PDB file of C-alpha atoms and ligand atoms in Angstrom:
ATOM      1  CA  UNK I   1    -152.596  60.420 135.950  1.00 69.00           C
ATOM      2  CA  UNK I   2    -154.414  59.498 139.149  1.00 69.00           C
ATOM      3  CA  UNK I   3    -152.722  60.790 142.295  1.00 80.00           C
ATOM      4  CA  UNK I   4    -154.124  61.833 145.630  1.00 82.00           C
ATOM      5  CA  UNK I   5    -154.097  65.518 146.575  1.00 88.00           C
ATOM      6  CA  UNK I   6    -151.126  66.210 148.841  1.00 86.00           C
ATOM      7  CA  UNK I   7    -151.524  69.470 150.825  1.00 88.00           C
ATOM      8  CA  UNK I   8    -147.809  69.299 151.751  1.00 93.00           C
ATOM      9  CA  UNK I   9    -146.559  68.858 148.176  1.00 94.00           C
ATOM     10  CA  UNK I  10    -145.350  72.468 147.842  1.00 94.00           C
ATOM     11  CA  UNK I  11    -143.452  72.308 151.118  1.00 96.00           C
ATOM     12  CA  UNK I  12    -141.957  68.962 150.087  1.00 96.00           C
ATOM     13  CA  UNK I  13    -140.933  70.409 146.732  1.00 97.00           C
ATOM     14  CA  UNK I  14    -139.367  73.433 148.437  1.00 96.00           C
ATOM     15  CA  UNK I  15    -137.211  71.102 150.510  1.00 96.00           C
ATOM     16  CA  UNK I  16    -135.895  69.676 147.248  1.00 96.00           C
ATOM     17  CA  UNK I  17    -135.290  73.030 145.549  1.00 95.00           C
ATOM     18  CA  UNK I  18    -131.898  71.822 144.320  1.00 94.00           C
ATOM     19  CA  UNK I  19    -133.787  69.886 141.624  1.00 95.00           C
ATOM     20  CA  UNK I  20    -136.053  72.752 140.634  1.00 97.00           C
ATOM     21  CA  UNK I  21    -135.671  75.733 138.330  1.00 96.00           C
ATOM     22  CA  UNK I  22    -137.835  78.598 139.508  1.00 93.00           C
ATOM     23  CA  UNK I  23    -139.642  81.182 137.440  1.00 91.00           C
ATOM     24  CA  UNK I  24    -138.121  84.614 137.711  1.00 87.00           C
ATOM     25  CA  UNK I  25    -139.279  88.027 136.480  1.00 90.00           C
ATOM     26  CA  UNK I  26    -137.440  87.344 133.240  1.00 93.00           C
ATOM     27  CA  UNK I  27    -137.459  84.030 131.359  1.00 94.00           C
ATOM     28  CA  UNK I  28    -134.501  81.800 132.251  1.00 92.00           C
ATOM     29  CA  UNK I  29    -131.562  81.570 129.930  1.00 93.00           C
ATOM     30  CA  UNK I  30    -131.133  77.850 130.475  1.00 92.00           C
ATOM     31  CA  UNK I  31    -127.564  77.760 129.272  1.00 92.00           C
ATOM     32  CA  UNK I  32    -126.524  80.429 131.775  1.00 92.00           C
ATOM     33  CA  UNK I  33    -128.721  79.005 134.506  1.00 92.00           C
ATOM     34  CA  UNK I  34    -127.248  75.518 134.155  1.00 93.00           C
ATOM     35  CA  UNK I  35    -123.774  76.956 133.473  1.00 93.00           C
ATOM     36  CA  UNK I  36    -123.395  74.659 130.532  1.00 94.00           C
ATOM     37  CA  UNK I  37    -122.403  74.369 126.897  1.00 94.00           C
ATOM     38  CA  UNK I  38    -123.968  70.921 126.834  1.00 96.00           C
ATOM     39  CA  UNK I  39    -127.212  70.077 125.016  1.00 97.00           C
ATOM     40  CA  UNK I  40    -130.452  70.751 126.919  1.00 98.00           C
ATOM     41  CA  UNK I  41    -133.481  68.515 126.374  1.00 98.00           C
ATOM     42  CA  UNK I  42    -136.901  69.353 127.752  1.00 98.00           C
ATOM     43  CA  UNK I  43    -139.743  66.909 128.415  1.00 98.00           C
ATOM     44  CA  UNK I  44    -143.170  68.542 128.465  1.00 98.00           C
ATOM     45  CA  UNK I  45    -145.729  66.801 130.706  1.00 98.00           C
ATOM     46  CA  UNK I  46    -143.019  64.678 132.280  1.00 98.00           C
ATOM     47  CA  UNK I  47    -145.356  62.823 134.642  1.00 98.00           C
ATOM     48  CA  UNK I  48    -143.617  60.770 137.335  1.00 97.00           C
ATOM     49  CA  UNK I  49    -140.305  61.247 135.554  1.00 96.00           C
ATOM     50  CA  UNK I  50    -139.265  57.709 134.666  1.00 97.00           C
ATOM     51  CA  UNK I  51    -138.290  58.581 131.069  1.00 98.00           C
ATOM     52  CA  UNK I  52    -136.283  61.644 132.098  1.00 98.00           C
ATOM     53  CA  UNK I  53    -134.420  59.710 134.810  1.00 98.00           C
ATOM     54  CA  UNK I  54    -133.536  56.874 132.430  1.00 98.00           C
ATOM     55  CA  UNK I  55    -132.384  59.327 129.766  1.00 98.00           C
ATOM     56  CA  UNK I  56    -130.285  61.245 132.314  1.00 98.00           C
ATOM     57  CA  UNK I  57    -128.493  58.063 133.374  1.00 97.00           C
ATOM     58  CA  UNK I  58    -127.919  56.940 129.782  1.00 97.00           C
ATOM     59  CA  UNK I  59    -126.662  60.365 128.603  1.00 97.00           C
ATOM     60  CA  UNK I  60    -124.674  62.076 131.372  1.00 97.00           C
ATOM     61  CA  UNK I  61    -123.435  64.768 128.935  1.00 97.00           C
ATOM     62  CA  UNK I  62    -126.945  66.079 128.298  1.00 98.00           C
ATOM     63  CA  UNK I  63    -129.006  68.234 130.668  1.00 98.00           C
ATOM     64  CA  UNK I  64    -132.639  67.127 131.056  1.00 98.00           C
ATOM     65  CA  UNK I  65    -135.418  69.428 132.199  1.00 98.00           C
ATOM     66  CA  UNK I  66    -138.897  68.105 132.977  1.00 98.00           C
ATOM     67  CA  UNK I  67    -142.010  70.326 133.010  1.00 98.00           C
ATOM     68  CA  UNK I  68    -145.116  69.203 134.870  1.00 98.00           C
ATOM     69  CA  UNK I  69    -148.356  70.929 135.859  1.00 97.00           C
ATOM     70  CA  UNK I  70    -149.506  68.811 138.789  1.00 96.00           C
ATOM     71  CA  UNK I  71    -147.453  69.359 141.919  1.00 96.00           C
ATOM     72  CA  UNK I  72    -148.058  65.871 143.339  1.00 96.00           C
ATOM     73  CA  UNK I  73    -146.894  64.289 140.080  1.00 97.00           C
ATOM     74  CA  UNK I  74    -143.905  66.628 139.902  1.00 97.00           C
ATOM     75  CA  UNK I  75    -142.956  65.712 143.468  1.00 97.00           C
ATOM     76  CA  UNK I  76    -142.890  62.071 142.468  1.00 97.00           C
ATOM     77  CA  UNK I  77    -140.487  62.882 139.581  1.00 98.00           C
ATOM     78  CA  UNK I  78    -138.269  65.034 141.792  1.00 98.00           C
ATOM     79  CA  UNK I  79    -138.138  62.337 144.485  1.00 97.00           C
ATOM     80  CA  UNK I  80    -137.049  59.862 141.840  1.00 97.00           C
ATOM     81  CA  UNK I  81    -134.182  62.149 140.749  1.00 97.00           C
ATOM     82  CA  UNK I  82    -133.192  62.610 144.382  1.00 97.00           C
ATOM     83  CA  UNK I  83    -133.252  58.872 145.117  1.00 97.00           C
ATOM     84  CA  UNK I  84    -131.175  58.170 142.033  1.00 96.00           C
ATOM     85  CA  UNK I  85    -128.885  61.121 142.816  1.00 95.00           C
ATOM     86  CA  UNK I  86    -129.123  62.402 139.243  1.00 96.00           C
ATOM     87  CA  UNK I  87    -126.852  65.371 138.610  1.00 95.00           C
ATOM     88  CA  UNK I  88    -128.047  66.298 135.090  1.00 97.00           C
ATOM     89  CA  UNK I  89    -131.800  66.611 135.697  1.00 97.00           C
ATOM     90  CA  UNK I  90    -133.909  69.594 136.720  1.00 97.00           C
ATOM     91  CA  UNK I  91    -137.677  70.212 136.912  1.00 97.00           C
ATOM     92  CA  UNK I  92    -140.100  73.063 136.561  1.00 97.00           C
ATOM     93  CA  UNK I  93    -143.606  73.320 138.020  1.00 97.00           C
ATOM     94  CA  UNK I  94    -145.186  74.877 134.986  1.00 97.00           C
ATOM     95  CA  UNK I  95    -148.201  75.048 132.767  1.00 97.00           C
ATOM     96  CA  UNK I  96    -147.050  74.446 129.207  1.00 98.00           C
ATOM     97  CA  UNK I  97    -149.605  77.027 128.088  1.00 97.00           C
ATOM     98  CA  UNK I  98    -147.108  79.585 129.408  1.00 96.00           C
ATOM     99  CA  UNK I  99    -143.863  77.788 128.558  1.00 96.00           C
ATOM    100  CA  UNK I 100    -142.547  80.831 126.654  1.00 95.00           C
ATOM    101  CA  UNK I 101    -142.513  82.752 129.974  1.00 95.00           C
ATOM    102  CA  UNK I 102    -139.989  80.289 131.379  1.00 95.00           C
ATOM    103  CA  UNK I 103    -137.167  80.197 128.879  1.00 95.00           C
ATOM    104  CA  UNK I 104    -135.553  82.620 126.482  1.00 95.00           C
ATOM    105  CA  UNK I 105    -135.927  81.801 122.774  1.00 96.00           C
ATOM    106  CA  UNK I 106    -133.406  79.411 121.278  1.00 96.00           C
ATOM    107  CA  UNK I 107    -132.330  77.887 124.606  1.00 94.00           C
ATOM    108  CA  UNK I 108    -133.513  74.296 124.119  1.00 97.00           C
ATOM    109  CA  UNK I 109    -131.924  71.700 121.799  1.00 98.00           C
ATOM    110  CA  UNK I 110    -134.668  69.096 121.868  1.00 98.00           C
ATOM    111  CA  UNK I 111    -138.180  68.572 123.204  1.00 98.00           C
ATOM    112  CA  UNK I 112    -139.884  65.314 124.158  1.00 98.00           C
ATOM    113  CA  UNK I 113    -143.657  65.041 124.138  1.00 98.00           C
ATOM    114  CA  UNK I 114    -144.533  61.648 125.566  1.00 98.00           C
ATOM    115  CA  UNK I 115    -148.124  60.409 125.782  1.00 98.00           C
ATOM    116  CA  UNK I 116    -149.626  63.873 125.965  1.00 98.00           C
ATOM    117  CA  UNK I 117    -153.305  63.947 126.916  1.00 98.00           C
ATOM    118  CA  UNK I 118    -155.277  63.225 123.705  1.00 98.00           C
ATOM    119  CA  UNK I 119    -158.219  65.584 124.323  1.00 98.00           C
ATOM    120  CA  UNK I 120    -160.400  63.565 121.895  1.00 98.00           C
ATOM    121  CA  UNK I 121    -163.292  66.040 121.630  1.00 98.00           C
ATOM    122  CA  UNK I 122    -163.045  68.406 118.671  1.00 97.00           C
ATOM    123  CA  UNK I 123    -163.982  71.389 120.833  1.00 98.00           C
ATOM    124  CA  UNK I 124    -160.949  70.668 123.062  1.00 98.00           C
ATOM    125  CA  UNK I 125    -158.429  70.336 120.220  1.00 98.00           C
ATOM    126  CA  UNK I 126    -156.608  73.555 121.194  1.00 98.00           C
ATOM    127  CA  UNK I 127    -155.627  71.868 124.459  1.00 98.00           C
ATOM    128  CA  UNK I 128    -153.645  69.174 122.640  1.00 98.00           C
ATOM    129  CA  UNK I 129    -149.953  69.841 123.234  1.00 98.00           C
ATOM    130  CA  UNK I 130    -149.284  69.355 119.524  1.00 98.00           C
ATOM    131  CA  UNK I 131    -151.863  71.914 118.402  1.00 98.00           C
ATOM    132  CA  UNK I 132    -150.265  74.456 116.001  1.00 98.00           C
ATOM    133  CA  UNK I 133    -150.565  77.145 118.722  1.00 98.00           C
ATOM    134  CA  UNK I 134    -148.242  75.075 120.934  1.00 98.00           C
ATOM    135  CA  UNK I 135    -145.906  74.143 118.073  1.00 98.00           C
ATOM    136  CA  UNK I 136    -145.330  77.863 117.419  1.00 98.00           C
ATOM    137  CA  UNK I 137    -144.242  78.312 121.042  1.00 98.00           C
ATOM    138  CA  UNK I 138    -141.912  75.281 120.928  1.00 98.00           C
ATOM    139  CA  UNK I 139    -140.342  76.515 117.712  1.00 98.00           C
ATOM    140  CA  UNK I 140    -139.373  79.742 119.488  1.00 97.00           C
ATOM    141  CA  UNK I 141    -137.761  77.843 122.371  1.00 97.00           C
ATOM    142  CA  UNK I 142    -135.709  75.591 120.124  1.00 98.00           C
ATOM    143  CA  UNK I 143    -132.273  76.223 118.617  1.00 97.00           C
ATOM    144  CA  UNK I 144    -132.118  76.377 114.792  1.00 97.00           C
ATOM    145  CA  UNK I 145    -131.164  72.661 114.711  1.00 97.00           C
ATOM    146  CA  UNK I 146    -133.776  71.810 117.320  1.00 98.00           C
ATOM    147  CA  UNK I 147    -136.198  68.908 117.202  1.00 98.00           C
ATOM    148  CA  UNK I 148    -139.310  67.536 118.852  1.00 98.00           C
ATOM    149  CA  UNK I 149    -139.802  63.838 119.464  1.00 98.00           C
ATOM    150  CA  UNK I 150    -143.437  62.860 119.857  1.00 98.00           C
ATOM    151  CA  UNK I 151    -144.603  59.476 121.158  1.00 98.00           C
ATOM    152  CA  UNK I 152    -148.161  58.283 121.757  1.00 98.00           C
ATOM    153  CA  UNK I 153    -150.409  55.229 121.741  1.00 98.00           C
ATOM    154  CA  UNK I 154    -153.294  57.308 120.364  1.00 98.00           C
ATOM    155  CA  UNK I 155    -153.675  56.922 116.617  1.00 98.00           C
ATOM    156  CA  UNK I 156    -156.001  59.897 116.167  1.00 98.00           C
ATOM    157  CA  UNK I 157    -153.727  62.186 118.157  1.00 98.00           C
ATOM    158  CA  UNK I 158    -150.757  60.934 116.143  1.00 98.00           C
ATOM    159  CA  UNK I 159    -152.500  61.749 112.869  1.00 98.00           C
ATOM    160  CA  UNK I 160    -153.589  65.170 114.152  1.00 98.00           C
ATOM    161  CA  UNK I 161    -150.046  65.893 115.359  1.00 98.00           C
ATOM    162  CA  UNK I 162    -148.363  64.762 112.147  1.00 98.00           C
ATOM    163  CA  UNK I 163    -150.591  67.164 110.206  1.00 98.00           C
ATOM    164  CA  UNK I 164    -149.950  69.967 112.708  1.00 98.00           C
ATOM    165  CA  UNK I 165    -146.158  69.563 112.429  1.00 98.00           C
ATOM    166  CA  UNK I 166    -146.358  69.632 108.627  1.00 98.00           C
ATOM    167  CA  UNK I 167    -148.734  72.606 108.677  1.00 97.00           C
ATOM    168  CA  UNK I 168    -146.219  74.518 110.815  1.00 97.00           C
ATOM    169  CA  UNK I 169    -143.382  73.719 108.387  1.00 97.00           C
ATOM    170  CA  UNK I 170    -141.517  71.201 110.557  1.00 98.00           C
ATOM    171  CA  UNK I 171    -139.574  68.510 108.685  1.00 98.00           C
ATOM    172  CA  UNK I 172    -140.996  65.229 109.922  1.00 98.00           C
ATOM    173  CA  UNK I 173    -138.684  62.201 109.988  1.00 98.00           C
ATOM    174  CA  UNK I 174    -138.585  58.659 111.389  1.00 98.00           C
ATOM    175  CA  UNK I 175    -142.326  58.106 111.470  1.00 98.00           C
ATOM    176  CA  UNK I 176    -142.830  54.790 113.291  1.00 98.00           C
ATOM    177  CA  UNK I 177    -146.329  53.403 113.528  1.00 98.00           C
ATOM    178  CA  UNK I 178    -145.149  50.512 115.683  1.00 98.00           C
ATOM    179  CA  UNK I 179    -142.149  51.928 117.511  1.00 98.00           C
ATOM    180  CA  UNK I 180    -141.597  48.921 119.776  1.00 97.00           C
ATOM    181  CA  UNK I 181    -141.207  46.562 116.818  1.00 97.00           C
ATOM    182  CA  UNK I 182    -138.499  48.805 115.306  1.00 97.00           C
ATOM    183  CA  UNK I 183    -134.907  47.684 116.020  1.00 97.00           C
ATOM    184  CA  UNK I 184    -133.945  51.256 117.072  1.00 96.00           C
ATOM    185  CA  UNK I 185    -136.328  51.014 120.048  1.00 97.00           C
ATOM    186  CA  UNK I 186    -134.183  48.309 121.660  1.00 95.00           C
ATOM    187  CA  UNK I 187    -132.992  49.508 125.075  1.00 94.00           C
ATOM    188  CA  UNK I 188    -134.485  53.020 124.623  1.00 96.00           C
ATOM    189  CA  UNK I 189    -136.071  54.630 127.706  1.00 98.00           C
ATOM    190  CA  UNK I 190    -139.818  54.145 128.143  1.00 98.00           C
ATOM    191  CA  UNK I 191    -142.297  56.230 130.095  1.00 98.00           C
ATOM    192  CA  UNK I 192    -144.746  55.075 132.777  1.00 97.00           C
ATOM    193  CA  UNK I 193    -147.686  55.379 130.357  1.00 97.00           C
ATOM    194  CA  UNK I 194    -145.759  53.650 127.610  1.00 98.00           C
ATOM    195  CA  UNK I 195    -145.153  50.567 129.764  1.00 97.00           C
ATOM    196  CA  UNK I 196    -148.829  50.470 130.701  1.00 96.00           C
ATOM    197  CA  UNK I 197    -150.023  50.664 127.083  1.00 97.00           C
ATOM    198  CA  UNK I 198    -147.376  48.226 125.830  1.00 95.00           C
ATOM    199  CA  UNK I 199    -148.489  45.666 128.452  1.00 96.00           C
ATOM    200  CA  UNK I 200    -152.010  45.936 127.019  1.00 97.00           C
ATOM    201  CA  UNK I 201    -150.568  45.178 123.560  1.00 96.00           C
ATOM    202  CA  UNK I 202    -151.230  48.665 122.158  1.00 96.00           C
ATOM    203  CA  UNK I 203    -149.014  49.930 119.372  1.00 97.00           C
ATOM    204  CA  UNK I 204    -146.839  52.933 120.140  1.00 98.00           C
ATOM    205  CA  UNK I 205    -146.365  55.600 117.475  1.00 98.00           C
ATOM    206  CA  UNK I 206    -143.392  57.920 117.262  1.00 98.00           C
ATOM    207  CA  UNK I 207    -142.031  60.659 115.032  1.00 98.00           C
ATOM    208  CA  UNK I 208    -139.321  63.305 115.122  1.00 98.00           C
ATOM    209  CA  UNK I 209    -139.985  66.813 113.794  1.00 98.00           C
ATOM    210  CA  UNK I 210    -137.142  69.220 112.979  1.00 98.00           C
ATOM    211  CA  UNK I 211    -137.393  72.989 113.191  1.00 97.00           C
ATOM    212  CA  UNK I 212    -138.247  74.583 109.834  1.00 89.00           C
ATOM    213  CA  UNK I 213    -135.204  76.135 108.089  1.00 83.00           C
TER     214      UNK I 213
HETATM  215  C1  LIG G 301    -150.875  61.234 130.122  1.00 56.73           C
HETATM  216  S1  LIG G 301    -149.698  61.845 131.211  1.00 56.73           S
HETATM  217  C2  LIG G 301    -148.156  61.263 130.547  1.00 56.73           C
HETATM  218  C3  LIG G 301    -147.026  61.350 131.526  1.00 56.73           C
HETATM  219  C4  LIG G 301    -145.659  60.864 131.021  1.00 56.73           C
HETATM  220  N1  LIG G 301    -145.166  61.706 129.946  1.00 56.73           N
HETATM  221  C5  LIG G 301    -145.724  59.432 130.568  1.00 56.73           C
HETATM  222  O1  LIG G 301    -145.674  59.188 129.344  1.00 56.73           O
HETATM  223  O2  LIG G 301    -145.816  58.548 131.426  1.00 56.73           O
HETATM  224  C6  LIG G 301    -149.666  63.565 130.779  1.00 56.73           C
HETATM  225  C7  LIG G 301    -148.912  64.428 131.797  1.00 56.73           C
HETATM  226  O3  LIG G 301    -148.852  65.746 131.276  1.00 56.73           O
HETATM  227  C8  LIG G 301    -149.173  66.663 132.312  1.00 56.73           C
HETATM  228  N2  LIG G 301    -149.757  67.851 131.659  1.00 56.73           N
HETATM  229  C9  LIG G 301    -150.896  67.897 130.944  1.00 56.73           C
HETATM  230  N3  LIG G 301    -151.142  69.159 130.516  1.00 56.73           N
HETATM  231  C10 LIG G 301    -150.113  69.916 130.979  1.00 56.73           C
HETATM  232  C11 LIG G 301    -149.799  71.296 130.886  1.00 56.73           C
HETATM  233  N4  LIG G 301    -150.596  72.151 130.239  1.00 56.73           N
HETATM  234  N5  LIG G 301    -148.674  71.739 131.483  1.00 56.73           N
HETATM  235  C12 LIG G 301    -147.859  70.877 132.164  1.00 56.73           C
HETATM  236  N6  LIG G 301    -148.109  69.557 132.279  1.00 56.73           N
HETATM  237  C13 LIG G 301    -149.219  69.074 131.708  1.00 56.73           C
HETATM  238  C14 LIG G 301    -150.165  65.914 133.183  1.00 56.73           C
HETATM  239  O4  LIG G 301    -150.248  66.452 134.500  1.00 56.73           O
HETATM  240  C15 LIG G 301    -149.599  64.491 133.146  1.00 56.73           C
HETATM  241  O5  LIG G 301    -148.657  64.287 134.168  1.00 56.73           O
END
């Protein structure tokens, strides 16, 4: 995601701390932190936050948490939540490599992975956010009924991810090779990248993977 370096991004984020969850000495117990019994859904690599904002508006009874590495991109997502005055959205400035340091095990009901970087070179495969090493971490974060929804335009990444989910014992359901032509996609939130790829006529793939029993 191309975005200019903003030396004031941290200061601008600090001014909007209401929207942010910070990293303490101990991992956050999200349910206590958000003072909620409601479901908590986490988007990893949330980008400019369009998907999360749309989901938050459509589902006011669910808490949405977006994780993003790049502060300028995160600021854009946080500004969006502020503009839209969303009350059920929070963000973390985090590297997903260390996501287990943020939240206690079993505190997340669902995870969205939308258009994660494909890292096409074989030698970079461990950086893919659906590599088995990452799936092990997500499994720890999720409740026993937890799920991961994965969406991408990249066929090779989709195939790699499908195999990784199966290898890790997840139960894979609702595999859609052309998500936008499926009736269930009607009116469902789309991400910034998704709109871009759809405009170019690229097919969008999607699957849902449930935590192994
Ligand atoms: C290709 S973009 C997709 C953004 C958004 N999900 C969408 O579909 O429009 C990938 C995003 O993931 C973020 N990202 C990549 N690796 C990350 C990591 N290790 N930790 C946190 N965020 C990461 C990038 O900064 C970028 O904003």
